[in-house]
């Protein structure tokens, strides 16, 4: 068909070129990330308010299964423009998976530092499969990031954590996509907060579209930390952050100040949710919406439930919740929080008995 090619998705850099700091076309490193679906849920909307509309921005459908790919395509492309041959990051898991994949694509070496025993199995397998040099550090994410900062200063290796401003640039494209699909920003945006790069990026994206005259309003940004890892809510760094939502197990977020700015400028909130509330939302999404996200992602929906319970009204509003990563990243938690499977002998009578199906 004539001109069909222009309808093909070519990744966030080519699609949003004028908003992104990439100059050389032949240095673009992409796995065609972005263009993730905005999935509506009438069922949840009916629970939350009258004439409320709710959409999930399902970032688990990016090439490596999380939103980190949006920032990584820009960070790695920039590193390529600058002639880098190696990249490094500290990670709770998804940054390392994404860095490893994009580095492999670019023909670069990837070094990833992860907290020992505290990353979900799927993420570890990704970094390994993409050939990264994986260092399991006897420490937490915050300590790993400190080491990465020091190495990046002294050695020939590009840092691709979200302290790299190109990561934030790429991640802001999720806001553009939401505005492009809805025709306007939502009234409320909910998302989990870990190192706080994503809330910073979304807010930057919404503001840029607004400044360009593409949209006429701005959403309230509502970010949620896990109770055991809630430095922004408590107002001080957490030395030993804990939560089963390992992607947000961060005690001293790199983008702390800009997250607070996003909250204040948008008249939103940054609050915390307990692991129990996270698991409740995680299971709700799996069972009632049909979306399998990872536990950290469900903090956005847990936050929405919490605000509703505390008396917030969302009647007539459009709400977007970002689901940051795919549930397959963390099969251990999925199995842990689900009903056990049945084990039966391969005999029709026993199976019939156990299933209690109605006769035709
Ligand atoms: C990285 C990550 C987060 C936290 O995002 P920040 O930008 O660090 O606040 C949340 N959920 C998932 C699945 C992630 O990979």
Short mmCIF file of C-alpha atoms and ligand atoms in Angstrom, two decimals:
data_model
loop_
_atom_site.label_atom_id
_atom_site.label_comp_id
_atom_site.label_asym_id
_atom_site.label_seq_id
_atom_site.Cartn_x
_atom_site.Cartn_y
_atom_site.Cartn_z
CA UNK A 1 0.00 0.00 0.00
CA UNK A 2 1.16 3.47 -0.91
CA UNK A 3 3.02 5.20 1.90
CA UNK A 4 2.24 2.43 4.37
CA UNK A 5 5.67 2.72 5.92
CA UNK A 6 4.91 5.95 7.71
CA UNK A 7 2.34 4.14 9.84
CA UNK A 8 4.96 1.77 11.21
CA UNK A 9 6.05 2.52 14.74
CA UNK A 10 9.77 3.25 14.79
CA UNK A 11 10.41 3.71 18.48
CA UNK A 12 10.17 6.75 20.75
CA UNK A 13 13.16 8.67 19.34
CA UNK A 14 11.97 8.73 15.75
CA UNK A 15 8.35 9.33 16.76
CA UNK A 16 9.10 12.23 19.12
CA UNK A 17 12.32 13.43 17.50
CA UNK A 18 11.67 17.16 17.98
CA UNK A 19 11.41 16.67 21.75
CA UNK A 20 14.51 14.54 22.17
CA UNK A 21 18.23 15.36 22.17
CA UNK A 22 19.38 12.91 19.48
CA UNK A 23 21.15 14.36 16.46
CA UNK A 24 22.62 11.53 14.43
CA UNK A 25 20.13 9.20 12.82
CA UNK A 26 22.68 6.42 12.36
CA UNK A 27 23.37 6.39 16.10
CA UNK A 28 19.80 5.61 17.13
CA UNK A 29 19.70 2.39 19.11
CA UNK A 30 16.12 1.18 19.35
CA UNK A 31 14.12 -1.97 19.96
CA UNK A 32 10.98 -0.08 18.85
CA UNK A 33 10.03 0.64 22.45
CA UNK A 34 7.00 2.77 23.39
CA UNK A 35 3.55 2.94 21.78
CA UNK A 36 2.26 0.86 24.70
CA UNK A 37 -1.50 0.46 25.05
CA UNK A 38 -3.70 2.60 27.26
CA UNK A 39 -6.09 -0.07 28.50
CA UNK A 40 -9.44 1.04 29.93
CA UNK A 41 -11.12 -0.66 32.87
CA UNK A 42 -14.84 -0.01 33.30
CA UNK A 43 -14.92 -2.34 36.25
CA UNK A 44 -12.41 -0.41 38.32
CA UNK A 45 -13.84 2.92 37.13
CA UNK A 46 -17.26 1.94 38.49
CA UNK A 47 -15.70 1.23 41.89
CA UNK A 48 -13.85 4.53 41.97
CA UNK A 49 -16.50 7.06 41.00
CA UNK A 50 -19.49 8.17 38.97
CA UNK A 51 -18.62 8.67 35.30
CA UNK A 52 -15.00 8.09 36.15
CA UNK A 53 -12.76 6.76 33.38
CA UNK A 54 -9.68 4.72 34.21
CA UNK A 55 -6.87 3.70 31.89
CA UNK A 56 -3.77 1.63 32.50
CA UNK A 57 -0.64 2.67 30.66
CA UNK A 58 0.78 -0.84 30.47
CA UNK A 59 4.51 -0.34 30.25
CA UNK A 60 5.10 -4.04 30.77
CA UNK A 61 4.62 -4.35 27.01
CA UNK A 62 7.88 -2.60 26.18
CA UNK A 63 10.63 -4.76 24.58
CA UNK A 64 12.28 -5.73 27.88
CA UNK A 65 9.05 -5.58 29.86
CA UNK A 66 9.28 -2.22 31.63
CA UNK A 67 9.20 1.53 31.01
CA UNK A 68 13.00 1.65 31.44
CA UNK A 69 13.32 1.02 27.67
CA UNK A 70 12.02 4.52 26.88
CA UNK A 71 14.89 6.12 28.70
CA UNK A 72 17.43 3.51 27.71
CA UNK A 73 17.00 4.03 23.96
CA UNK A 74 17.91 7.70 24.43
CA UNK A 75 20.73 7.10 26.93
CA UNK A 76 22.35 4.39 24.80
CA UNK A 77 21.89 6.33 21.56
CA UNK A 78 23.58 9.34 23.17
CA UNK A 79 26.37 7.13 24.48
CA UNK A 80 26.82 5.85 20.92
CA UNK A 81 26.96 9.40 19.52
CA UNK A 82 29.70 10.11 22.02
CA UNK A 83 31.62 7.00 21.05
CA UNK A 84 31.19 5.07 24.31
CA UNK A 85 32.03 1.38 24.34
CA UNK A 86 30.76 0.48 27.81
CA UNK A 87 27.82 1.43 30.03
CA UNK A 88 27.21 0.86 33.72
CA UNK A 89 24.21 1.05 36.04
CA UNK A 90 23.00 0.20 39.51
CA UNK A 91 19.64 -1.47 39.38
CA UNK A 92 16.78 -3.01 41.30
CA UNK A 93 16.44 -5.15 38.18
CA UNK A 94 14.63 -3.49 35.30
CA UNK A 95 17.29 -0.90 34.51
CA UNK A 96 19.85 -3.69 34.26
CA UNK A 97 17.61 -5.75 31.97
CA UNK A 98 17.06 -2.76 29.71
CA UNK A 99 20.68 -1.57 29.76
CA UNK A 100 21.86 -5.07 28.92
CA UNK A 101 19.47 -5.40 25.97
CA UNK A 102 20.19 -1.97 24.46
CA UNK A 103 23.93 -2.34 25.00
CA UNK A 104 23.79 -5.69 23.22
CA UNK A 105 21.92 -4.01 20.38
CA UNK A 106 24.55 -1.25 20.21
CA UNK A 107 27.50 -3.60 20.46
CA UNK A 108 28.56 -2.14 23.80
CA UNK A 109 29.59 -3.78 27.01
CA UNK A 110 27.13 -3.51 29.91
CA UNK A 111 28.09 -3.70 33.58
CA UNK A 112 25.26 -3.93 36.08
CA UNK A 113 25.37 -3.75 39.87
CA UNK A 114 22.40 -5.29 41.62
CA UNK A 115 21.56 -5.83 45.31
CA UNK A 116 22.31 -9.47 46.07
CA UNK A 117 19.21 -11.64 46.43
CA UNK A 118 16.83 -8.69 46.06
CA UNK A 119 16.03 -8.73 42.39
CA UNK A 120 13.24 -10.61 40.72
CA UNK A 121 14.28 -13.72 38.84
CA UNK A 122 13.04 -12.62 35.41
CA UNK A 123 15.11 -9.44 35.53
CA UNK A 124 18.27 -11.25 36.53
CA UNK A 125 17.79 -13.76 33.72
CA UNK A 126 17.41 -10.91 31.20
CA UNK A 127 20.65 -9.17 32.19
CA UNK A 128 22.47 -12.50 32.02
CA UNK A 129 20.92 -13.54 28.71
CA UNK A 130 21.90 -10.25 27.07
CA UNK A 131 25.48 -10.85 28.08
CA UNK A 132 25.92 -8.14 30.71
CA UNK A 133 28.60 -8.42 33.35
CA UNK A 134 26.39 -8.86 36.40
CA UNK A 135 27.75 -7.97 39.82
CA UNK A 136 25.62 -9.02 42.79
CA UNK A 137 26.59 -6.52 45.44
CA UNK A 138 26.41 -7.28 49.13
CA UNK A 139 24.42 -4.12 49.76
CA UNK A 140 21.28 -2.30 48.67
CA UNK A 141 20.43 -0.22 45.59
CA UNK A 142 21.50 3.08 47.16
CA UNK A 143 24.97 1.72 47.91
CA UNK A 144 25.24 0.29 44.41
CA UNK A 145 24.34 3.67 42.90
CA UNK A 146 27.02 5.42 44.98
CA UNK A 147 29.65 3.05 43.60
CA UNK A 148 28.38 3.55 40.05
CA UNK A 149 28.59 7.34 40.42
CA UNK A 150 32.20 7.06 41.57
CA UNK A 151 33.15 4.71 38.73
CA UNK A 152 31.49 6.90 36.11
CA UNK A 153 33.51 9.90 37.23
CA UNK A 154 36.89 8.20 37.07
CA UNK A 155 36.63 5.57 34.37
CA UNK A 156 35.62 5.28 30.72
CA UNK A 157 32.13 3.99 31.28
CA UNK A 158 28.81 5.79 30.67
CA UNK A 159 26.30 5.82 33.54
CA UNK A 160 22.81 4.89 32.34
CA UNK A 161 20.95 5.28 35.62
CA UNK A 162 18.27 7.98 35.73
CA UNK A 163 20.89 10.41 37.07
CA UNK A 164 21.75 10.40 33.34
CA UNK A 165 19.40 13.17 32.11
CA UNK A 166 18.80 11.39 28.78
CA UNK A 167 16.93 8.67 30.64
CA UNK A 168 14.39 11.22 31.89
CA UNK A 169 14.14 12.68 28.37
CA UNK A 170 13.18 9.32 26.92
CA UNK A 171 10.79 8.43 29.71
CA UNK A 172 8.76 11.62 29.24
CA UNK A 173 7.46 10.19 25.93
CA UNK A 174 4.94 8.13 27.91
CA UNK A 175 3.11 11.38 28.74
CA UNK A 176 3.12 12.36 25.08
CA UNK A 177 1.58 9.04 24.11
CA UNK A 178 -1.15 9.37 26.74
CA UNK A 179 -2.04 12.89 25.54
CA UNK A 180 -1.95 11.77 21.90
CA UNK A 181 -4.36 8.91 22.60
CA UNK A 182 -6.75 10.72 24.96
CA UNK A 183 -6.55 14.00 23.06
CA UNK A 184 -5.76 15.68 26.38
CA UNK A 185 -3.96 14.84 29.62
CA UNK A 186 -5.87 12.90 32.27
CA UNK A 187 -7.13 14.72 35.38
CA UNK A 188 -5.15 12.40 37.65
CA UNK A 189 -2.02 10.39 37.04
CA UNK A 190 -1.00 7.63 39.45
CA UNK A 191 2.37 5.88 39.47
CA UNK A 192 4.82 4.09 41.76
CA UNK A 193 7.85 6.00 43.02
CA UNK A 194 11.26 4.42 43.60
CA UNK A 195 14.26 6.42 42.50
CA UNK A 196 11.68 9.04 41.38
CA UNK A 197 12.93 9.39 37.80
CA UNK A 198 9.62 8.38 36.27
CA UNK A 199 7.39 10.85 38.12
CA UNK A 200 9.93 13.51 37.15
CA UNK A 201 9.84 12.41 33.52
CA UNK A 202 6.05 12.21 33.23
CA UNK A 203 5.64 15.67 34.70
CA UNK A 204 8.28 17.06 32.32
CA UNK A 205 6.44 15.49 29.38
CA UNK A 206 3.05 16.86 30.40
CA UNK A 207 4.54 20.33 30.87
CA UNK A 208 6.36 20.28 27.52
CA UNK A 209 3.22 19.32 25.59
CA UNK A 210 1.36 22.05 27.44
CA UNK A 211 4.02 24.66 26.68
CA UNK A 212 3.89 23.71 22.98
CA UNK A 213 0.14 24.33 23.00
CA UNK A 214 -0.64 20.68 22.30
CA UNK A 215 -2.72 20.38 25.48
CA UNK A 216 -4.70 22.82 27.58
CA UNK A 217 -4.49 21.32 31.05
CA UNK A 218 -2.14 19.44 33.36
CA UNK A 219 -2.84 16.39 35.52
CA UNK A 220 -2.38 16.02 39.25
CA UNK A 221 0.64 13.75 39.77
CA UNK A 222 0.10 11.14 42.49
CA UNK A 223 3.14 9.04 43.36
CA UNK A 224 3.27 6.11 45.76
CA UNK A 225 6.21 4.66 47.64
CA UNK A 226 6.18 1.41 49.60
CA UNK A 227 5.74 1.93 53.34
CA UNK A 228 9.10 0.34 54.18
CA UNK A 229 10.87 2.43 51.52
CA UNK A 230 9.19 5.80 51.75
CA UNK A 231 11.92 8.43 52.19
CA UNK A 232 10.03 11.22 50.41
CA UNK A 233 6.90 10.68 52.50
CA UNK A 234 8.84 10.50 55.75
CA UNK A 235 11.19 13.32 54.86
CA UNK A 236 14.48 11.49 55.43
CA UNK A 237 16.54 8.78 53.69
CA UNK A 238 15.81 5.19 54.75
CA UNK A 239 18.96 3.25 55.60
CA UNK A 240 17.58 -0.24 55.11
CA UNK A 241 14.60 0.02 52.79
CA UNK A 242 12.28 -2.99 52.72
CA UNK A 243 9.36 -4.02 50.55
CA UNK A 244 8.38 -7.04 48.48
CA UNK A 245 8.03 -4.60 45.59
CA UNK A 246 11.76 -4.78 44.86
CA UNK A 247 11.62 -2.30 41.95
CA UNK A 248 10.84 0.50 44.43
CA UNK A 249 13.02 -0.71 47.28
CA UNK A 250 15.00 2.53 47.38
CA UNK A 251 15.90 4.55 50.46
CA UNK A 252 17.48 7.66 48.97
CA UNK A 253 15.97 8.54 45.58
CA UNK A 254 18.23 10.29 43.06
CA UNK A 255 15.36 12.47 41.77
CA UNK A 256 13.96 13.31 45.22
CA UNK A 257 13.75 17.09 44.67
CA UNK A 258 12.23 16.92 41.20
CA UNK A 259 9.64 14.42 42.45
CA UNK A 260 8.62 16.89 45.14
CA UNK A 261 8.49 19.63 42.51
CA UNK A 262 6.20 17.47 40.34
CA UNK A 263 3.95 16.88 43.34
CA UNK A 264 3.82 20.55 44.35
CA UNK A 265 3.52 22.10 40.89
CA UNK A 266 0.76 19.67 39.91
CA UNK A 267 -1.01 19.89 43.27
CA UNK A 268 -0.74 16.13 43.62
CA UNK A 269 0.46 13.86 46.39
CA UNK A 270 3.34 11.56 47.22
CA UNK A 271 2.14 9.03 49.76
CA UNK A 272 2.91 5.45 50.73
CA UNK A 273 1.13 2.11 50.57
CA UNK A 274 1.80 -1.01 52.62
CA UNK A 275 2.97 -4.29 51.10
CA UNK A 276 -0.48 -5.70 51.91
CA UNK A 277 -2.13 -2.92 49.94
CA UNK A 278 0.29 -3.49 47.07
CA UNK A 279 -0.49 -7.21 46.99
CA UNK A 280 -4.22 -6.49 47.09
CA UNK A 281 -3.96 -4.22 44.05
CA UNK A 282 -1.58 -6.67 42.30
CA UNK A 283 -4.14 -9.45 42.67
CA UNK A 284 -7.03 -7.16 41.76
CA UNK A 285 -5.34 -6.31 38.46
CA UNK A 286 -4.61 -9.94 37.69
CA UNK A 287 -8.06 -11.24 38.58
CA UNK A 288 -10.43 -8.41 37.72
CA UNK A 289 -8.71 -6.45 34.99
CA UNK A 290 -6.75 -9.16 33.21
CA UNK A 291 -3.41 -7.41 33.50
CA UNK A 292 -0.41 -9.13 35.04
CA UNK A 293 2.00 -6.47 36.27
CA UNK A 294 4.81 -6.71 38.77
CA UNK A 295 4.18 -5.85 42.43
CA UNK A 296 5.85 -2.40 42.29
CA UNK A 297 3.58 -1.42 39.41
CA UNK A 298 0.51 -2.16 41.49
CA UNK A 299 1.53 0.56 43.96
CA UNK A 300 -0.14 3.03 41.58
CA UNK A 301 -3.49 1.27 41.88
CA UNK A 302 -3.00 0.65 45.62
CA UNK A 303 -2.52 4.42 45.90
CA UNK A 304 -5.74 5.08 44.00
CA UNK A 305 -7.65 2.71 46.33
CA UNK A 306 -6.09 4.42 49.33
CA UNK A 307 -7.03 7.93 48.22
CA UNK A 308 -10.57 6.77 47.48
CA UNK A 309 -10.83 5.17 50.93
CA UNK A 310 -9.58 8.39 52.53
CA UNK A 311 -12.48 10.23 50.88
CA UNK A 312 -11.06 11.63 47.63
CA UNK A 313 -13.71 12.07 44.91
CA UNK A 314 -12.99 11.22 41.30
CA UNK A 315 -16.47 11.62 39.78
CA UNK A 316 -16.35 12.55 36.11
CA UNK A 317 -12.55 12.43 36.02
CA UNK A 318 -10.12 10.71 33.68
CA UNK A 319 -7.49 8.72 35.56
CA UNK A 320 -4.35 7.09 34.20
CA UNK A 321 -2.39 4.58 36.27
CA UNK A 322 1.04 3.59 34.97
CA UNK A 323 1.74 -0.11 35.29
CA UNK A 324 5.50 0.08 35.09
CA UNK A 325 6.56 -3.52 34.51
CA UNK A 326 5.32 -6.93 33.40
CA UNK A 327 4.26 -9.53 35.94
CA UNK A 328 6.40 -12.21 34.29
CA UNK A 329 9.43 -10.40 35.68
CA UNK A 330 8.62 -11.74 39.11
CA UNK A 331 7.13 -15.23 38.91
CA UNK A 332 8.01 -16.01 42.54
CA UNK A 333 5.66 -13.38 43.95
CA UNK A 334 2.93 -14.29 41.47
CA UNK A 335 2.97 -17.89 42.61
CA UNK A 336 3.34 -16.95 46.27
CA UNK A 337 0.19 -14.81 46.25
CA UNK A 338 -2.03 -17.06 44.15
CA UNK A 339 -4.16 -20.06 45.02
CA UNK A 340 -2.13 -23.28 45.00
CA UNK A 341 -2.56 -25.52 41.97
CA UNK A 342 -4.44 -28.81 42.17
CA UNK A 343 -2.48 -32.02 41.84
CA UNK A 344 -4.49 -35.00 40.68
CA UNK A 345 -3.91 -38.45 39.26
CA UNK A 346 -4.61 -38.69 35.52
CA UNK A 347 -8.02 -40.31 36.00
CA UNK A 348 -11.19 -38.83 34.55
CA UNK A 349 -13.34 -39.58 37.62
CA UNK A 350 -10.99 -37.87 40.04
CA UNK A 351 -10.73 -34.84 37.77
CA UNK A 352 -14.50 -34.63 37.36
CA UNK A 353 -14.95 -34.86 41.10
CA UNK A 354 -12.43 -32.19 41.86
CA UNK A 355 -13.69 -29.68 39.27
CA UNK A 356 -17.38 -29.90 40.18
CA UNK A 357 -18.46 -28.78 36.70
CA UNK A 358 -22.15 -28.61 35.77
CA UNK A 359 -23.43 -31.17 33.31
CA UNK A 360 -24.44 -30.06 29.80
C1 LIG B 1 12.19 1.45 37.98
C2 LIG B 1 10.82 0.98 38.34
C3 LIG B 1 9.98 1.71 39.19
C4 LIG B 1 10.40 2.97 39.85
O1 LIG B 1 10.59 4.03 38.97
P1 LIG B 1 11.49 5.27 39.42
O2 LIG B 1 11.70 6.05 38.19
O3 LIG B 1 12.75 4.70 39.98
O4 LIG B 1 10.71 6.00 40.46
C5 LIG B 1 8.71 1.23 39.42
N1 LIG B 1 8.29 0.07 38.87
C6 LIG B 1 9.08 -0.65 38.06
C7 LIG B 1 8.55 -1.92 37.50
C8 LIG B 1 10.36 -0.22 37.77
O5 LIG B 1 11.14 -0.97 36.98
#
